Amino acid sequence: SGGGGATTGSKPLTIGTTDKVTVLDPAGSYDNGSFAVQNQVFPFLYNTPYGSPDVQPDIAASGDFTSPTAFTVKLKPGLKFANGHDLTSSDVKFTFDRDLKIADANGPSSLLYNLASVDAPDKTTVVFNLKTANDQVFKQILSSPAGPIVDEEVFPADKLATDQEIVKAHAFAGQYDITSYDFNNLIAYKANPNYDGVLGKAKTDIVNVKYYASQSNLKLDVQKGNIDVAFRSLSPTDVANLEKDSKVTVYHGPGGEIRYFVFNFQTQPFGTKTADADPAKALAVRQAAADLVDRDALAKNVYKGTYSPLYSYVPDGLTGATTVLKDLYGNGKGGPDAGKAKKALADAGVTTPVKIDLQYNTDHYGESSSDEYAAIKSQLEAGGLFTVNLQSTEYVQYSKDRKAGVYSVFQLGWFPDYSDADNYLTPFFYNPTDKEAFIINHYDDPAVDALILKQGVTSDKAERAKLIEEIQAKVAAQLPTVPLLQGDQVAVAVKGVSGVKDTLDASFKFRYAALSKG
Amino acid sequence: MASIPAPQKRGLLRRLPIVHQLRQSVGLQRGMLVAGLILTAAFLLTAIFAPLLAPYGFSQLRDSAGNFGTQLPPGGKHLLGTTVGGYDVLSRVIWGSQTAALVIIVAIILSIFIGIAIGLISGYIGGWLDRVLVTIGDAVYAFPSLLLAIVMSIVISGGRSDLFGGILSAAISITVVFIPQYFRVIRAETIRIKSEAFVESAKVIGAGSGRIMFRHILRNATRTLPLIFTLNASEAILTLAGLGFLGFGIEPTSAAEWGYDLNKSISDVTSGIWWTSVFPGLAIVLVVLGITLVGESLNDLADPRLRTRRRTAGEAPSVATESAIPGGSLDVVGHVDQLEERA
Amino acid sequence: MSSLAKGEQAVGITDLTVTFATDGGDVRAVDGVTLSVNAGEVLAIVGESGSGKTVTAKTILGLLPETATATGAVLLGHDNVVTISHKRLREIRGTSAAMVFQEPSTALNPVYTVGWQIAEGLRAHGKYSRAEAKAKAIEILDKVGIPDAEHRVNYYPHQFSGGQKQRVVIAMALVLDPELIVADEPTTALDVTVQAEILDLLRRCRDEFNAAIVLITHNMGVVADLADRVAVMYEGEVVEEADVTSLFGNPQHDYTKRLLAAVPYLGSGTVHTRERAAERALTVSEPLVVAKNLEIEYPGRLGRGGFRAVNGVSFEIGAREVLGLVGESGSGKTTIGRAIGGLTSITGGSLTVLGQEMLRVKERQFRPLRSEIGFVFQDPATSFNPLLSIAECVAEPLIVHGKAGDARAARSRVDELLEAVQLPKAFGDRFPHELSGGQRQRASLARAIALQPRLLIADEPTSALDVSVQARVLELFAELQKEFGFAALFISHDLAVVDILADRIAVLYRGELVEEGTGAEVLGAPQHPYTKRLLASLPVPNPAEQAKRRAELQLLRTEG
Amino acid sequence: MTTTAAEVTTPPGAPEQKSRSKVRGGGLGRYILIRFLLIFPTVFILVTLVFLLMRTIGDPITASLGGRLNAEQLQERIHAAGYDRPVIVQYVEYLGQIFTGNFGTTISDNRPISTVLLTYGGATLELAVYALIVAFIVGIPLGMLAAYLRDRWPDAVLRVLAILFYATPVFFAGLLLKLVFGVWLGVLPIAGRATTSTELQMQLLPNKTGIYLIDALQIGDPAIIGDVLSHAVLPAIALGLLTAGVFLRLVRTNVIGTLSADYVDAARSRGVSEFRLVRKHAYKPALIPIITVIGLQIALLLGGAVLTETTFEWKGLGFMLAQYLSARDFVAVQGIVALLAVIVAITNFIVDIVAALIDPRVRY
Ligand SMILES: Nc1ncnc2c1ncn2[C@@H]1O[C@H](COP(=O)(O)OP(=O)(O)OP(=O)(O)O)[C@@H](O)[C@H]1O
Ligand SMILES: Nc1ncnc2c1ncn2[C@@H]1O[C@H](COP(=O)(O)OP(=O)(O)OP(=O)(O)O)[C@@H](O)[C@H]1O
Ligand SMILES: [Mg+2]
Ligand SMILES: [Mg+2]
């Protein structure tokens, strides 16, 4: 397979995925499918090199805080887009101004919450004026879906560019250029000779990406060798089955995705808004739940090892990640412990069994959610401490209800915008009275808020890591949410494809440039 | 004239259409009818006695011995193995019949009354009302039922997935598709009967429209209902399965539903785990086969041209001009004349 | 041309017995029939409905359904059809024997041109090029008297009139010039005028093509007109066989006698008429129905011009008076009847029924009068609700008009009515399909007179019945009329039948009333040419006389 | 309305004849006209139906973005899109748009619906045609055979087969087909409409139709044509058999019906062979009702297409419909469904005309 377009030494490579692209224009999309493409073709000022979770200048030469609120980036000289247009500071300014101006609902502009304005004093200098001082996360943001730099000569300033416009104009300066674009069906990439950044040149000249709707078809095609690599997403069953297949290799890498369930502090049993409100009892209920969940079982039975247990709020692989819940709850080795749960409840004087309504969703958090939560139900009920009423709801309704506080205990999942611990803390637990955090469970701890702010502006790596650990510990004690699983990134490649391991890193960006066949 | 059955006996027979037909049928036709009846009966019994037959609950994942474990091959504690979610396939299949039956019943009860009522009125009154209703009916009838069902189920369930919400939405979705069918058939019959002499004689006697419709037409027009009933039943199952397959079905924790299970087990098949999909699939096929066999046989027996034997004089009502064979009538669906009527 | 010489045997049936396997056990349809027909001869098989005529005919061509088993021998040439192989059977079908069916419009395939259908017959028995086949088709169509055949050969059946269709059917039979033509009620579906023409055609088949013809009919007039020999069938057996004159002259078997006695003769009615006229004279009263240049137009769909079925018709029906309405099919008889019964609304002129003007009348206004009007429909089979018992049906009017609460309450009255129409009480519990046609028609009479109406409308009440049965029903009708003294509109296409009952006869032609008067006037001295032709076309069950009339008809035709 | 038999064996004077004679008076042209005008109410009703249903779900914006935006942002966008105006106003506007062929823009991946329809319509059309071919090839001869051998065992077998075709959900059939031909035998591709290389080459075509067979023919490389066809086999069978089942029964019933007509007996009495009776004399009259009903199969076909396309990754309208449904993008759904409505209406129109053309009683 493969072929088409011009070829050089390297064998063309075909990749299959069940991702869905929504819009190619970075200002108009904020989803994995589109970002996966943008990562290949758009340049970033900052990016995560292979194998590391931390960001470094990509097409930028350097970047520093020239003042607490002024983050200045120097571009490498003589950068060009694949179409020959110069890539200068004005393109960069154009990109971010545009993002903020359009502020598309499906777009990532919300990530630029801390960006006041952008200046381009000269061809290679960009100055980002921030709202809060020495924001350590901003570099990460520059590598996030808000980061791709676009060609001002191609993209309209005030509205989204259509996919055709972008592809036709070859407004790309990432590792790849797109030669043929068949929406959500087939994209043909060709290495972009003009790219000169931290990731280096592409190993494979021509890459074709085939878009599938059904995981089983993707699986069958990689098994039959119709495609060389299958990345995102194979059903747990498929992965388990492919592991046994000698013709292909299954690669696991750390995944940024986390799955967890949330307690609504107001409506959960003994919650502040309930008739028998009692913080102590409420906490006991949460602890008991944490004691009872069996993450290994979930990871093995339901997800066939495509997810791994998550014992903290910051997933494994990121700087500052811990396993605090392992020590605090369950049998101390990560397994469940009914006795401990019983005790927790008894000590707080909670009469068992505790009735809880557990809400989950399948059309957004994946078909397997129903199996996952069926399993959790039976885990919680195992010791007779809980009686769980399971309820699933279609996503639109689901998100409305949970925001309205209809659900007392409910499932959520998170996929990071950028690979930094901050992205797993701020949106969840940074909860000053003026602004509600994304999970909206009325959990509020000023101390935690303070710490979160602090880590955000601490430039010293080690010190910041300590703060992050501290936050995790504090939160773990109160359990606003119970983390369950951390998604592995799973890629399957036919024998003879190399480089998969390199790109399955904590950057959570799958780069085709790393792959080669031969 | 040797043996003249007394009225009440005929009444009884009429109340038990199947029995009546069974007695008429002969040879292969009877064979098919019987086969169909057996399958259907099996289905209904399973549905009724599911609680007794099923070894486990439809959402049961563990028993005293702990978790079932997922995707166990058939045998041992789980005759038909377990699913990716760790459910017992056999139990799911058995409970599934209950869901299917429920949906069919609700759907058909809902549609049959509305359909008959408007069919009768539209056909008898005629005129503009009739034309409008016919156009609407045909429009809906001609439209892919699955699509309508999907749209409806979104509308109705609003995403809820509990047994009631699920079944009701599935049922109502299907209802919307069926009403036109009953409407067509009853209307066609009504129009046919309306022009028969005995209705006219009722008219000249001076009987009121109400009396004519309900005493003279209705009972003669409902002859073909058992037939449509069966055919719709099978269509209902397929539609339900279709919904479940497209993810508009009922969540496993609230009810067992074959289409849903099939959907969930697709990836299993490609991994050589066949039992999770084959059994629910077979369940669907067999039930539909059974019910359709019954329906087809009824259709044949009702049609003197299709019956193997000519029937004894008099009680030979010719087949409905609108037998609602899945995906459309087997007879002409009205031609120029019908068109003229409509236009 | 038939290959046989005149007088050679075309078909010989010996001891034929046919039984059908039915749900209700075996039915013996034909029982030991022995017949033979020679070239150039017409054998008529008569007998009442169900006597086995058609089955016999079908056996000759081996057209019986699988459910039938035939024993005995049917010799076509040297082949015994009963035992012969399928292949051979196919070969002799059409060549040795051809069939003419009762209903021309169903015997022709609506989606193929008649030319094609004629050619089919040829193709089945030999190689013919398109052109040849067509040429032959044109030739034969021409022979059977289809005008400009070379055009019409490409017409579809629906483009022919009923009579022409029957000619085409006959042409199909003739094109393979078979030794034998089996005609099963070839004229029953046709108007008398047309019937006469078809009978002539068949006669030509015999004389010019020297074909042997088996003519199946229950119309003794037709027999008298065409047949050389007659076989009378009764319950599957041939009860009598004789040449036509002697059969009509002195019938042997008493069924035959009854049959002939039952046949209505023209002019037989005038006697009663006079009596009744006398009676009525005593009680003079204003007419019940008055039509003044009545117009009825059926709405054409979608602004297409409507169809005017009745055009400027005027007549009256006095109390206790019977008006007979005759005319060919489609002339508007039923329409008028329905209009008087308030089933079809009139579109012009004026029609007063029992003092009620029917132009733009509301059902509400008319309903009370309905109790005064009785209605008898043509087809007894369909005029009863199959799900109600006879008693219930007869009770309907009583219940509707509040004379009784429900069927049970009305039962005693119903029994009286059944008595009145000479049906045993017990029949009340039967269902319509459990009665014979005649019985059903009695029952519907009972229903019609249940409320002792002043006016009764009978639309061809006997045309679906056998002659013998018809006679009895007509008698009954007369008696009832005498007893209950209702006025009646009696619709029929059979002059003879009308003549029996009617005080006055109105002749309808293409929606217009061309002649009206007492039976004596209209039948005795017809004025309008159509009436004349109608009279002349009506075959009388008397060979000698029929021959005469035929001559007269020829005259009329030539006059135009 | 008339049964098959009545269609062809109408006694003179019966209502059919009457209206028939009138139709003849009017002629085919008028018939076509009437029938054509009938399209509009049909489409109108369906579109209205869909519109109202969709609105009862709530406005599309909330549906697709409700999860992501907060209240005021939502309000903004809803207002911007005008979904807060009275339904009747929106409805009138919507009708206007459809009339001008503008179905709006999808919300999930803002593409003009018209583009979506154009891009994927071809695929669905292609699949439908393949399926119909299968259905005809399988359904009609077998149906005639069954009628010919009625009530003997081959008849029974064929009928059960027909029911099985119908009774097997498309996706289940698809699953089995994939398993057998794709996985075990490995002779046929299991998903997609063509291999990557083929599709890449097609991308280069200056004027690609989206109907792969045509595009493949444009390229003219037999290998590619083969590739395209081989991809079509399984979906065509899965969808085709579904309809074939119905066709088979349809043909059987109607042919048997006409076989019992007098004119067949008449033909028989003239020595026409049994087979020819079925083949010619019974079949053609039966064809009229058959065709009319086949028209209704388009509904079954399109419904099945949704499932078939999803099962086989056949990226056509059905496939996209399923996608947009799961994305809760109801503007898109509405657009596609509306188009399908039009297709259905038009197909039935054409079919009726064809039927009328076959029926000489109408033709003039
Ligand atoms: N296919 C059949 N199956 C069972 N019984 C039959 C069948 N055909 C005819 N019969 C019976 O055979 C008997 C003779 O039928 P046949 O049609 O010959 O009567 P007929 O003399 O032609 O009457 P008609 O004048 O009404 O045509 C009737 O009792 C009829 O019920
Ligand atoms: N409902 C109708 N719509 C249109 N035309 C009709 C309708 N009923 C009857 N006609 C036409 O009116 C004319 C008279 O019909 P009618 O039934 O009165 O004839 P008839 O004298 O009763 O014939 P027959 O002896 O066959 O019963 C016929 O040409 C018929 O085609
Ligand atoms: Mg007969
Ligand atoms: Mg009449």
mmCIF file of C-alpha atoms in Angstrom, chain A residues 301-413:
data_model
loop_
_atom_site.group_PDB
_atom_site.id
_atom_site.type_symbol
_atom_site.label_atom_id
_atom_site.label_comp_id
_atom_site.label_asym_id
_atom_site.label_seq_id
_atom_site.Cartn_x
_atom_site.Cartn_y
_atom_site.Cartn_z
ATOM 1 C CA ASN A 301 -11.089 -6.717 32.738
ATOM 2 C CA VAL A 302 -12.734 -3.768 31.133
ATOM 3 C CA TYR A 303 -9.821 -2.158 29.329
ATOM 4 C CA LYS A 304 -7.600 -5.153 28.750
ATOM 5 C CA GLY A 305 -4.613 -3.123 29.910
ATOM 6 C CA THR A 306 -5.169 -0.258 27.515
ATOM 7 C CA TYR A 307 -5.564 1.867 30.639
ATOM 8 C CA SER A 308 -3.480 1.656 33.743
ATOM 9 C CA PRO A 309 -4.535 2.404 37.324
ATOM 10 C CA LEU A 310 -4.252 6.065 38.312
ATOM 11 C CA TYR A 311 -3.416 6.684 41.958
ATOM 12 C CA SER A 312 -3.198 10.452 41.875
ATOM 13 C CA TYR A 313 -4.501 13.555 40.177
ATOM 14 C CA VAL A 314 -1.483 14.142 38.000
ATOM 15 C CA PRO A 315 -0.958 11.188 35.700
ATOM 16 C CA ASP A 316 2.201 9.162 35.732
ATOM 17 C CA GLY A 317 4.871 10.455 33.373
ATOM 18 C CA LEU A 318 4.449 14.130 34.138
ATOM 19 C CA THR A 319 6.829 16.066 36.325
ATOM 20 C CA GLY A 320 5.537 16.010 39.884
ATOM 21 C CA ALA A 321 3.213 13.030 39.535
ATOM 22 C CA THR A 322 2.760 10.904 42.714
ATOM 23 C CA THR A 323 0.754 7.841 43.749
ATOM 24 C CA VAL A 324 -0.690 9.383 46.877
ATOM 25 C CA LEU A 325 -4.034 7.558 46.809
ATOM 26 C CA LYS A 326 -2.281 4.200 46.877
ATOM 27 C CA ASP A 327 -0.945 4.972 50.313
ATOM 28 C CA LEU A 328 -4.051 6.693 51.649
ATOM 29 C CA TYR A 329 -6.791 4.282 50.602
ATOM 30 C CA GLY A 330 -7.463 0.626 49.942
ATOM 31 C CA ASN A 331 -5.069 -2.083 51.017
ATOM 32 C CA GLY A 332 -2.079 0.165 50.561
ATOM 33 C CA LYS A 333 -0.927 -1.838 47.552
ATOM 34 C CA GLY A 334 -3.523 -0.292 45.272
ATOM 35 C CA GLY A 335 -6.112 -3.020 45.807
ATOM 36 C CA PRO A 336 -9.528 -2.485 47.436
ATOM 37 C CA ASP A 337 -10.106 -2.970 51.163
ATOM 38 C CA ALA A 338 -13.697 -3.450 52.298
ATOM 39 C CA GLY A 339 -12.711 -3.525 55.963
ATOM 40 C CA LYS A 340 -11.072 -0.141 55.760
ATOM 41 C CA ALA A 341 -14.119 1.287 54.012
ATOM 42 C CA LYS A 342 -16.418 -0.199 56.667
ATOM 43 C CA LYS A 343 -14.291 1.355 59.372
ATOM 44 C CA ALA A 344 -14.258 4.769 57.725
ATOM 45 C CA LEU A 345 -18.020 4.814 57.569
ATOM 46 C CA ALA A 346 -18.490 3.376 61.041
ATOM 47 C CA ASP A 347 -16.090 5.916 62.606
ATOM 48 C CA ALA A 348 -18.061 8.745 61.049
ATOM 49 C CA GLY A 349 -21.256 7.094 62.266
ATOM 50 C CA VAL A 350 -22.688 6.565 58.796
ATOM 51 C CA THR A 351 -25.459 3.985 58.627
ATOM 52 C CA THR A 352 -24.864 1.511 55.825
ATOM 53 C CA PRO A 353 -25.684 0.743 53.145
ATOM 54 C CA VAL A 354 -25.254 4.220 51.715
ATOM 55 C CA LYS A 355 -27.426 4.887 48.697
ATOM 56 C CA ILE A 356 -25.675 6.733 45.887
ATOM 57 C CA ASP A 357 -26.789 7.583 42.349
ATOM 58 C CA LEU A 358 -23.889 7.081 39.992
ATOM 59 C CA GLN A 359 -24.105 8.792 36.611
ATOM 60 C CA TYR A 360 -22.072 7.930 33.547
ATOM 61 C CA ASN A 361 -22.114 8.562 29.808
ATOM 62 C CA THR A 362 -21.190 6.462 26.825
ATOM 63 C CA ASP A 363 -21.483 8.613 23.733
ATOM 64 C CA HIS A 364 -18.751 10.975 24.975
ATOM 65 C CA TYR A 365 -16.627 8.907 27.352
ATOM 66 C CA GLY A 366 -16.671 5.776 25.238
ATOM 67 C CA GLU A 367 -18.748 2.673 24.833
ATOM 68 C CA SER A 368 -16.756 0.847 27.502
ATOM 69 C CA SER A 369 -17.980 3.290 30.126
ATOM 70 C CA SER A 370 -21.061 1.164 30.588
ATOM 71 C CA ASP A 371 -18.907 -1.857 31.346
ATOM 72 C CA GLU A 372 -16.561 0.224 33.476
ATOM 73 C CA TYR A 373 -19.318 1.650 35.625
ATOM 74 C CA ALA A 374 -21.224 -1.581 35.818
ATOM 75 C CA ALA A 375 -18.028 -2.978 37.285
ATOM 76 C CA ILE A 376 -17.587 -0.046 39.696
ATOM 77 C CA LYS A 377 -21.172 -0.502 40.827
ATOM 78 C CA SER A 378 -20.536 -4.094 41.729
ATOM 79 C CA GLN A 379 -17.226 -3.165 43.398
ATOM 80 C CA LEU A 380 -18.855 -0.539 45.599
ATOM 81 C CA GLU A 381 -21.703 -2.860 46.463
ATOM 82 C CA ALA A 382 -19.372 -5.763 47.190
ATOM 83 C CA GLY A 383 -19.063 -5.151 50.914
ATOM 84 C CA GLY A 384 -22.730 -4.267 51.223
ATOM 85 C CA LEU A 385 -21.690 -0.770 52.224
ATOM 86 C CA PHE A 386 -23.243 0.924 49.218
ATOM 87 C CA THR A 387 -26.288 0.468 47.099
ATOM 88 C CA VAL A 388 -25.570 2.076 43.764
ATOM 89 C CA ASN A 389 -28.214 3.231 41.349
ATOM 90 C CA LEU A 390 -26.526 3.391 37.960
ATOM 91 C CA GLN A 391 -27.770 5.833 35.347
ATOM 92 C CA SER A 392 -26.418 6.707 31.926
ATOM 93 C CA THR A 393 -27.434 9.778 29.954
ATOM 94 C CA GLU A 394 -26.734 11.081 26.474
ATOM 95 C CA TYR A 395 -23.937 13.690 26.569
ATOM 96 C CA VAL A 396 -25.811 16.905 25.892
ATOM 97 C CA GLN A 397 -28.276 16.241 28.649
ATOM 98 C CA TYR A 398 -25.470 14.869 30.774
ATOM 99 C CA SER A 399 -23.334 18.001 30.710
ATOM 100 C CA LYS A 400 -26.331 20.229 31.328
ATOM 101 C CA ASP A 401 -27.457 18.173 34.304
ATOM 102 C CA ARG A 402 -24.095 17.853 35.930
ATOM 103 C CA LYS A 403 -23.513 21.593 35.685
ATOM 104 C CA ALA A 404 -26.955 22.158 37.177
ATOM 105 C CA GLY A 405 -25.859 19.919 40.045
ATOM 106 C CA VAL A 406 -28.442 17.265 39.263
ATOM 107 C CA TYR A 407 -25.914 14.481 39.664
ATOM 108 C CA SER A 408 -24.416 13.726 43.076
ATOM 109 C CA VAL A 409 -21.754 11.333 41.836
ATOM 110 C CA PHE A 410 -20.766 11.253 38.203
ATOM 111 C CA GLN A 411 -18.198 10.128 35.690
ATOM 112 C CA LEU A 412 -15.820 12.512 33.939
ATOM 113 C CA GLY A 413 -12.758 12.206 31.778
#
